[in-house]
Coordinates of N, CA and C in Angstrom, one line a residue:
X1 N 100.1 109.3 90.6 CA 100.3 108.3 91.6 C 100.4 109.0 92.9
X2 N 100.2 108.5 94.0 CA 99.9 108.8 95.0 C 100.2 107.8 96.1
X3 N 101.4 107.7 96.6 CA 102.2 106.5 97.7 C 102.9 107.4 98.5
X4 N 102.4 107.3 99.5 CA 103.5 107.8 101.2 C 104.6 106.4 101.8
X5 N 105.5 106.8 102.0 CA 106.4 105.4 102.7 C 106.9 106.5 104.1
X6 N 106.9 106.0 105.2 CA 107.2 106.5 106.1 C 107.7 105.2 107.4
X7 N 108.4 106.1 107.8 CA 109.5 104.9 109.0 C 109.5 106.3 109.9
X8 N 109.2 105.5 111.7 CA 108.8 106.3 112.6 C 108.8 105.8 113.8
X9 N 108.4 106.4 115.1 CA 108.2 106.1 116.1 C 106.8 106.7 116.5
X10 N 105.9 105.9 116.6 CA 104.4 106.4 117.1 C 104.9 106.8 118.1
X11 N 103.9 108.5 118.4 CA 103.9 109.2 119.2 C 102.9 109.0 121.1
X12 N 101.9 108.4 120.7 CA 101.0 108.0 121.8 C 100.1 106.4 121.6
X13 N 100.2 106.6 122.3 CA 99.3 104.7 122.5 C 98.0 104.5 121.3
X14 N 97.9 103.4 120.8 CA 97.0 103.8 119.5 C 95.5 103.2 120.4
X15 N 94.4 104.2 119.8 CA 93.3 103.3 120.6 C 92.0 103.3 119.3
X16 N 91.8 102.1 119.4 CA 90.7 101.9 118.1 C 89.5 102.2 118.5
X17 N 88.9 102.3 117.5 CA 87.3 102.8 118.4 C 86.7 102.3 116.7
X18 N 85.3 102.2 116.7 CA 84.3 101.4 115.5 C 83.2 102.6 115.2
X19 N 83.3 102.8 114.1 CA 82.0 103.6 113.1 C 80.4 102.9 113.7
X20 N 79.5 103.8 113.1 CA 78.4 102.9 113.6 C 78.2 102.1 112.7
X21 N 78.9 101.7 111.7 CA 79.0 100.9 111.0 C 79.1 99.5 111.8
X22 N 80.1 99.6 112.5 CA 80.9 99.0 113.2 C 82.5 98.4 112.2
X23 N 83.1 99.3 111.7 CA 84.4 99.2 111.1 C 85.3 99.7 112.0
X24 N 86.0 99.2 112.3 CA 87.5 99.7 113.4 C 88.5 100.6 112.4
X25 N 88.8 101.3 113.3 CA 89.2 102.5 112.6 C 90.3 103.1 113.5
X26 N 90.8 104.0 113.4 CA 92.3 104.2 114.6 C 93.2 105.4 114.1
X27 N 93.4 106.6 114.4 CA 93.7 107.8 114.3 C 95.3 108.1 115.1
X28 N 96.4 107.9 114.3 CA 97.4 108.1 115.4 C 99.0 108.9 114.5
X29 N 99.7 109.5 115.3 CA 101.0 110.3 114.4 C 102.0 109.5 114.6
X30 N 102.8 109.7 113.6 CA 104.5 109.0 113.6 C 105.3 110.0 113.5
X31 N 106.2 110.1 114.5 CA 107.6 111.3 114.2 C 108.6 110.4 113.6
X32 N 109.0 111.3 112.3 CA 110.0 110.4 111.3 C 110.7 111.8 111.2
X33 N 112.4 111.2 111.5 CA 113.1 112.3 111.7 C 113.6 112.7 110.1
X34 N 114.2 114.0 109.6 CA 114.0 114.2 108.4 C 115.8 113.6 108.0
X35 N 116.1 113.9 107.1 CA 117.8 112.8 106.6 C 118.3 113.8 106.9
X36 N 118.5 115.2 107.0 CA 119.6 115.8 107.1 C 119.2 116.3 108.5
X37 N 120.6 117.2 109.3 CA 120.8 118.0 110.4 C 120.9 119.6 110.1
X38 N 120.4 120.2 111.1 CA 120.1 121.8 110.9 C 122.0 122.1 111.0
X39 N 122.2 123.6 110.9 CA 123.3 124.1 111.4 C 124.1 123.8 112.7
X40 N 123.1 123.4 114.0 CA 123.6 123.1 114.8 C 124.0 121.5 115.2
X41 N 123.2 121.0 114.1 CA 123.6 119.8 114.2 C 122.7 118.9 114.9
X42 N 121.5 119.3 115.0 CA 120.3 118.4 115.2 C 119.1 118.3 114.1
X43 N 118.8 117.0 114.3 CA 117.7 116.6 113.2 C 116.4 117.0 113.8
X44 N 115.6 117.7 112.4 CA 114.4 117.9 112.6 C 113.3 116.6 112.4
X45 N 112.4 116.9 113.2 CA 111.3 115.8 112.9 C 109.9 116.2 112.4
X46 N 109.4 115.2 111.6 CA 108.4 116.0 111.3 C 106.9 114.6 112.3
X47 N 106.1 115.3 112.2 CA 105.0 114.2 113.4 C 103.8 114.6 111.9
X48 N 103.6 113.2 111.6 CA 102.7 112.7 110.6 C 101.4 112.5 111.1
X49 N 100.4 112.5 110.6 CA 99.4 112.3 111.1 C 98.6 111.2 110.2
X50 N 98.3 110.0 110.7 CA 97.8 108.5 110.0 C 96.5 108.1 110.3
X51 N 95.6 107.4 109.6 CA 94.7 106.9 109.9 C 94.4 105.7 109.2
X52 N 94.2 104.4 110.0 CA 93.9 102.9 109.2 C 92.9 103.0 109.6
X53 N 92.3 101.9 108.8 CA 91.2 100.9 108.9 C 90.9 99.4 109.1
X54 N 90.3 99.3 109.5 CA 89.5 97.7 109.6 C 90.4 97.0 110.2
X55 N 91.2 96.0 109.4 CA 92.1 95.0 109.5 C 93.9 95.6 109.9
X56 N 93.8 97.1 109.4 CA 95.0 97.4 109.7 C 95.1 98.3 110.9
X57 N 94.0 98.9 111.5 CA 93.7 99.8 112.8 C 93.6 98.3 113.7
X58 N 93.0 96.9 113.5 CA 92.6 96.1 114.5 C 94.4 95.8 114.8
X59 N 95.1 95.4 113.7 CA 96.9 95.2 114.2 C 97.5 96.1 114.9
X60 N 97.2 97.3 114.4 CA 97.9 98.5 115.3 C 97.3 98.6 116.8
X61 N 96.5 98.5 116.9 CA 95.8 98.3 118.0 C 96.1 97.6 119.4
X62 N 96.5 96.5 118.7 CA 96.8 95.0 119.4 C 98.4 95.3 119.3
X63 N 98.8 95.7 118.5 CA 100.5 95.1 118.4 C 101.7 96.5 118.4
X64 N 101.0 97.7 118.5 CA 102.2 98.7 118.5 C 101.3 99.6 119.6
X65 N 102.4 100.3 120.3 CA 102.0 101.3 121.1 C 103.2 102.4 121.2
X66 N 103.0 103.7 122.3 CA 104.1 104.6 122.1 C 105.2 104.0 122.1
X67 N 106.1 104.9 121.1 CA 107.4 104.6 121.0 C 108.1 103.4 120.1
X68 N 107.2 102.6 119.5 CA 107.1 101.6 118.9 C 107.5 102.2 117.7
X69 N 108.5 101.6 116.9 CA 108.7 102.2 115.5 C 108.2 100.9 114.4
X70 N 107.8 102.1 113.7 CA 106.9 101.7 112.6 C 107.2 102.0 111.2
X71 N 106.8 100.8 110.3 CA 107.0 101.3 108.7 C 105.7 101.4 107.8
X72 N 105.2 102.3 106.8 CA 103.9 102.7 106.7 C 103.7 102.8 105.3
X73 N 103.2 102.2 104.8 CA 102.8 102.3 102.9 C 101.4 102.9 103.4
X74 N 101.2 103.8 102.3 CA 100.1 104.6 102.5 C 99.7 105.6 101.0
X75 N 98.3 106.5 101.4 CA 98.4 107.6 100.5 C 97.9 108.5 101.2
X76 N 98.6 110.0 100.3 CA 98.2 111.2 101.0 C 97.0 111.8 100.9
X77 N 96.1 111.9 101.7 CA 94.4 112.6 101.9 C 94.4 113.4 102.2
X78 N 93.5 114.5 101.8 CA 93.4 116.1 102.7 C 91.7 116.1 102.5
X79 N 91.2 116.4 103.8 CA 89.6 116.7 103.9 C 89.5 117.4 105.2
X80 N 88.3 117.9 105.1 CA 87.9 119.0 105.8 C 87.0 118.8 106.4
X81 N 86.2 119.6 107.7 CA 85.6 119.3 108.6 C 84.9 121.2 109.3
X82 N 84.1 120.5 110.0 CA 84.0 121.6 110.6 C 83.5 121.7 112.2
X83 N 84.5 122.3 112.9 CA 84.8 122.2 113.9 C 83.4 122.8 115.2
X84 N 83.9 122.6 116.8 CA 82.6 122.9 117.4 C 82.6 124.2 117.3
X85 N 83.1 125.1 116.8 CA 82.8 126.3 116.6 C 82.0 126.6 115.2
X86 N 81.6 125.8 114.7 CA 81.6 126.3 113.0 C 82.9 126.5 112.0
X87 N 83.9 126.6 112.3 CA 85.1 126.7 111.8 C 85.5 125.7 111.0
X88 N 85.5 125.8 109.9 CA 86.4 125.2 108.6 C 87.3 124.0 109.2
X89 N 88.0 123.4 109.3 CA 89.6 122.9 109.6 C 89.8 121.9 108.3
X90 N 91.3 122.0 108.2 CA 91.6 121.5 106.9 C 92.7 120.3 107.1
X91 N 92.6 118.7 106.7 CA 93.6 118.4 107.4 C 94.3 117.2 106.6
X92 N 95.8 117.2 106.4 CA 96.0 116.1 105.8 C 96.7 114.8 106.1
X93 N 96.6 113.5 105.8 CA 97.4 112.6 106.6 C 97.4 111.2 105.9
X94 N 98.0 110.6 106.3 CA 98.1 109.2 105.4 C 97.2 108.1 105.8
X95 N 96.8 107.7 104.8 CA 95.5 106.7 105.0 C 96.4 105.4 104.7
X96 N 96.6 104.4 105.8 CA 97.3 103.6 106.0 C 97.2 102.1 104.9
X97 N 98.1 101.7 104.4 CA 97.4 100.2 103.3 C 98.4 99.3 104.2
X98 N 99.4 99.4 104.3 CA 100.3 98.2 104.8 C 101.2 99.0 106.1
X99 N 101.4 97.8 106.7 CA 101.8 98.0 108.4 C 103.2 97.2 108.2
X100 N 104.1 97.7 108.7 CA 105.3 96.8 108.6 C 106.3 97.0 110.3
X101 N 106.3 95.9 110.8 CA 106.8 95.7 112.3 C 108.5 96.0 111.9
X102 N 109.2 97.6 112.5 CA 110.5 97.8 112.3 C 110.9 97.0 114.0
X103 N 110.7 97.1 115.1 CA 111.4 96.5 116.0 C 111.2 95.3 116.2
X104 N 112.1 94.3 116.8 CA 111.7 92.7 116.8 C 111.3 92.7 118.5
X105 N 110.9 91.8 118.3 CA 110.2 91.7 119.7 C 111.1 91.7 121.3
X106 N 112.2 91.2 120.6 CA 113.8 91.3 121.5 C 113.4 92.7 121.7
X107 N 113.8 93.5 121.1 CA 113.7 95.3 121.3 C 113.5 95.7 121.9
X108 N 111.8 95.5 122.1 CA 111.0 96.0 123.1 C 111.0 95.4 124.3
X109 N 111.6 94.7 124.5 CA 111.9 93.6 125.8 C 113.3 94.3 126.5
X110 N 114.3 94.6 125.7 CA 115.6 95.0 126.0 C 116.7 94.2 125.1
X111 N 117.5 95.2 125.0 CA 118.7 94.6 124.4 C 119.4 93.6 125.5
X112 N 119.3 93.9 126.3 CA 119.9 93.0 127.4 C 120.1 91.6 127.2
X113 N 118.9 90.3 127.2 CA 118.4 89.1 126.8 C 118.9 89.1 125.7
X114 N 119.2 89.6 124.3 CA 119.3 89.2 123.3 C 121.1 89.1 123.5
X115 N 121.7 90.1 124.4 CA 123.4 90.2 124.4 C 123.6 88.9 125.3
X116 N 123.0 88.7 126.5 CA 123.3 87.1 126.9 C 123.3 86.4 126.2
X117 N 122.2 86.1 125.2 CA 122.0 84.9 124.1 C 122.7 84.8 123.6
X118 N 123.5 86.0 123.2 CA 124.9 86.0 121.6 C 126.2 85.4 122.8
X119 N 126.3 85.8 123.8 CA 127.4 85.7 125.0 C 127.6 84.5 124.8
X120 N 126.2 83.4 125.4 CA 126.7 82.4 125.4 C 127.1 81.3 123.9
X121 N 127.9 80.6 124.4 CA 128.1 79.5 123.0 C 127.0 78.7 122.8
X122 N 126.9 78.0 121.2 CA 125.4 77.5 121.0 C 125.7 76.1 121.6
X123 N 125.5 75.3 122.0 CA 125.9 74.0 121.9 C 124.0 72.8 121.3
X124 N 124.6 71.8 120.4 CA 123.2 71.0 119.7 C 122.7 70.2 120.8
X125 N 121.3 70.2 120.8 CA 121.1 69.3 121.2 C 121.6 67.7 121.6
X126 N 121.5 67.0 122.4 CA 122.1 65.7 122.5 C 122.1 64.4 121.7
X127 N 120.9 64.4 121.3 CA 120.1 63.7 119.6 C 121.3 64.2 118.8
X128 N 121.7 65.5 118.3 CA 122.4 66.0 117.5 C 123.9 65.6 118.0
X129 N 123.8 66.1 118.6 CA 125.4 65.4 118.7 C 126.4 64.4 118.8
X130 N 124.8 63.1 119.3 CA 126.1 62.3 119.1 C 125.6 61.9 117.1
X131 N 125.1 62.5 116.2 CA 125.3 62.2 114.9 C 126.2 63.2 114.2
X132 N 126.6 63.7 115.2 CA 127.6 64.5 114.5 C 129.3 64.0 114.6
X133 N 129.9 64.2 113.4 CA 131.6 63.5 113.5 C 132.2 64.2 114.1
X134 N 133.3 64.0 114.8 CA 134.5 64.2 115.1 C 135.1 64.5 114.8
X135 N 136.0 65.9 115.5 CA 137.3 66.3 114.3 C 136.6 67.6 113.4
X136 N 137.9 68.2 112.8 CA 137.4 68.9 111.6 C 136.2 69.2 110.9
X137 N 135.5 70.2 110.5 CA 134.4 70.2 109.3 C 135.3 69.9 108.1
X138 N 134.9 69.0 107.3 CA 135.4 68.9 106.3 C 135.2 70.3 105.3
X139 N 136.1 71.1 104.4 CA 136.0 72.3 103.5 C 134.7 71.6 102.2
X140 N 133.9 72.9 102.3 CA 133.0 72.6 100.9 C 133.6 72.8 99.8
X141 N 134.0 71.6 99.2 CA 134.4 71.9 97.5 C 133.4 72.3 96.5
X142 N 134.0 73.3 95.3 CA 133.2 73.6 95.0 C 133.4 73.2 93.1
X143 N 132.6 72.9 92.5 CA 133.3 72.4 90.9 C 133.2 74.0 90.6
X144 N 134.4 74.2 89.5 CA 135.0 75.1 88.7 C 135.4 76.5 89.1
X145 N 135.1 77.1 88.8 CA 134.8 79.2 89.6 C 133.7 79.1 90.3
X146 N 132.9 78.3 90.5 CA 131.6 78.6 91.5 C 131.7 78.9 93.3
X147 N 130.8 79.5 92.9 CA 131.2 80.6 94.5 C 129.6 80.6 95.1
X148 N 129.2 80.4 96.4 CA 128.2 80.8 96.4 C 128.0 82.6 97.0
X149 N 126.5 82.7 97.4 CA 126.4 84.1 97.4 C 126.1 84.8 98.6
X150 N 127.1 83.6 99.7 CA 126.7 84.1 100.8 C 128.4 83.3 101.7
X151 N 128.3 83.7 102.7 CA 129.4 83.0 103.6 C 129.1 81.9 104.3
X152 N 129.6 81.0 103.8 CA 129.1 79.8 104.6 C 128.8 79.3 105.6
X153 N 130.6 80.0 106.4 CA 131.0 79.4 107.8 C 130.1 80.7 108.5
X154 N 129.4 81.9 108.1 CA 128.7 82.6 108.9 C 127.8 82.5 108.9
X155 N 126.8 81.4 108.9 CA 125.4 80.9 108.9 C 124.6 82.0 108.3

């Protein structure tokens, strides 16, 4: 079996370019910092090196750029080339299957907008309110030991 999972922050702006095929295609690294800290107490990172295709180079393209953190199902490839000198080069990196968006779109905008939004109180619509009662929420009863599997009153 052969599956890469990686979580990252692309390192430079992705730019797609097409085979003469005309398949879109898109060559770009993710630094994913490693779980543990050196002696001194900083984390090393390692910068991956990725390449999608088609449908998944056309999203990256359009929807993540530097700094953008990313989650990456993939497999590991190693192929070789040869360089403008004649030279060998050997190189490995993850051939991209699934793209998964880690920041919400709040994120990249600023945390700012999203801390007003929580600041203020929700109040319903006007439709809504006046169908709403008066007084107290009535408590959810529940028949026997049943519990559900979440908190109620915290939406």
């Amino acid at each position: 079996m052969n599956k890469v999972i990686l979580m990252g922050r692309i390192t430079k702006d992705i730019e797609v370019k097409q085979t003469p095929s005309n398949i879109a295609v898109c060559s770009f690294t993710v630094a994913c910092d490693r779980r543990f800290k050196t002696q001194s107490g900083e984390r090393q990172t390692d910068f991956i090196n990725c390449v999608a295709w088609r449908q998944q180079a056309t999203l990256l393209g359009n929807y993540f750029h530097k700094g953008s953190r990313i989650a990456i199902v993939g497999s590991l490839q190693s192929r070789s080339y040869d360089d403008q000198n004649g030279q060998k080069r050997y190189i490995t990196e993850v051939v991209v299957d699934e793209v998964e968006f880690v920041d919400s779109k709040s994120d990249s905008q600023g945390q700012q907008q999203v801390q007003q939004e929580q600041a203020q109180p929700m109040t319903p619509p006007p439709a809504m309110q006046a169908a709403m009662p008066e007084g107290p929420v009535p408590e959810l009863e529940l028949e026997g030991d049943a519990q559900l599997p979440f908190d109620v009153m915290g939406y």
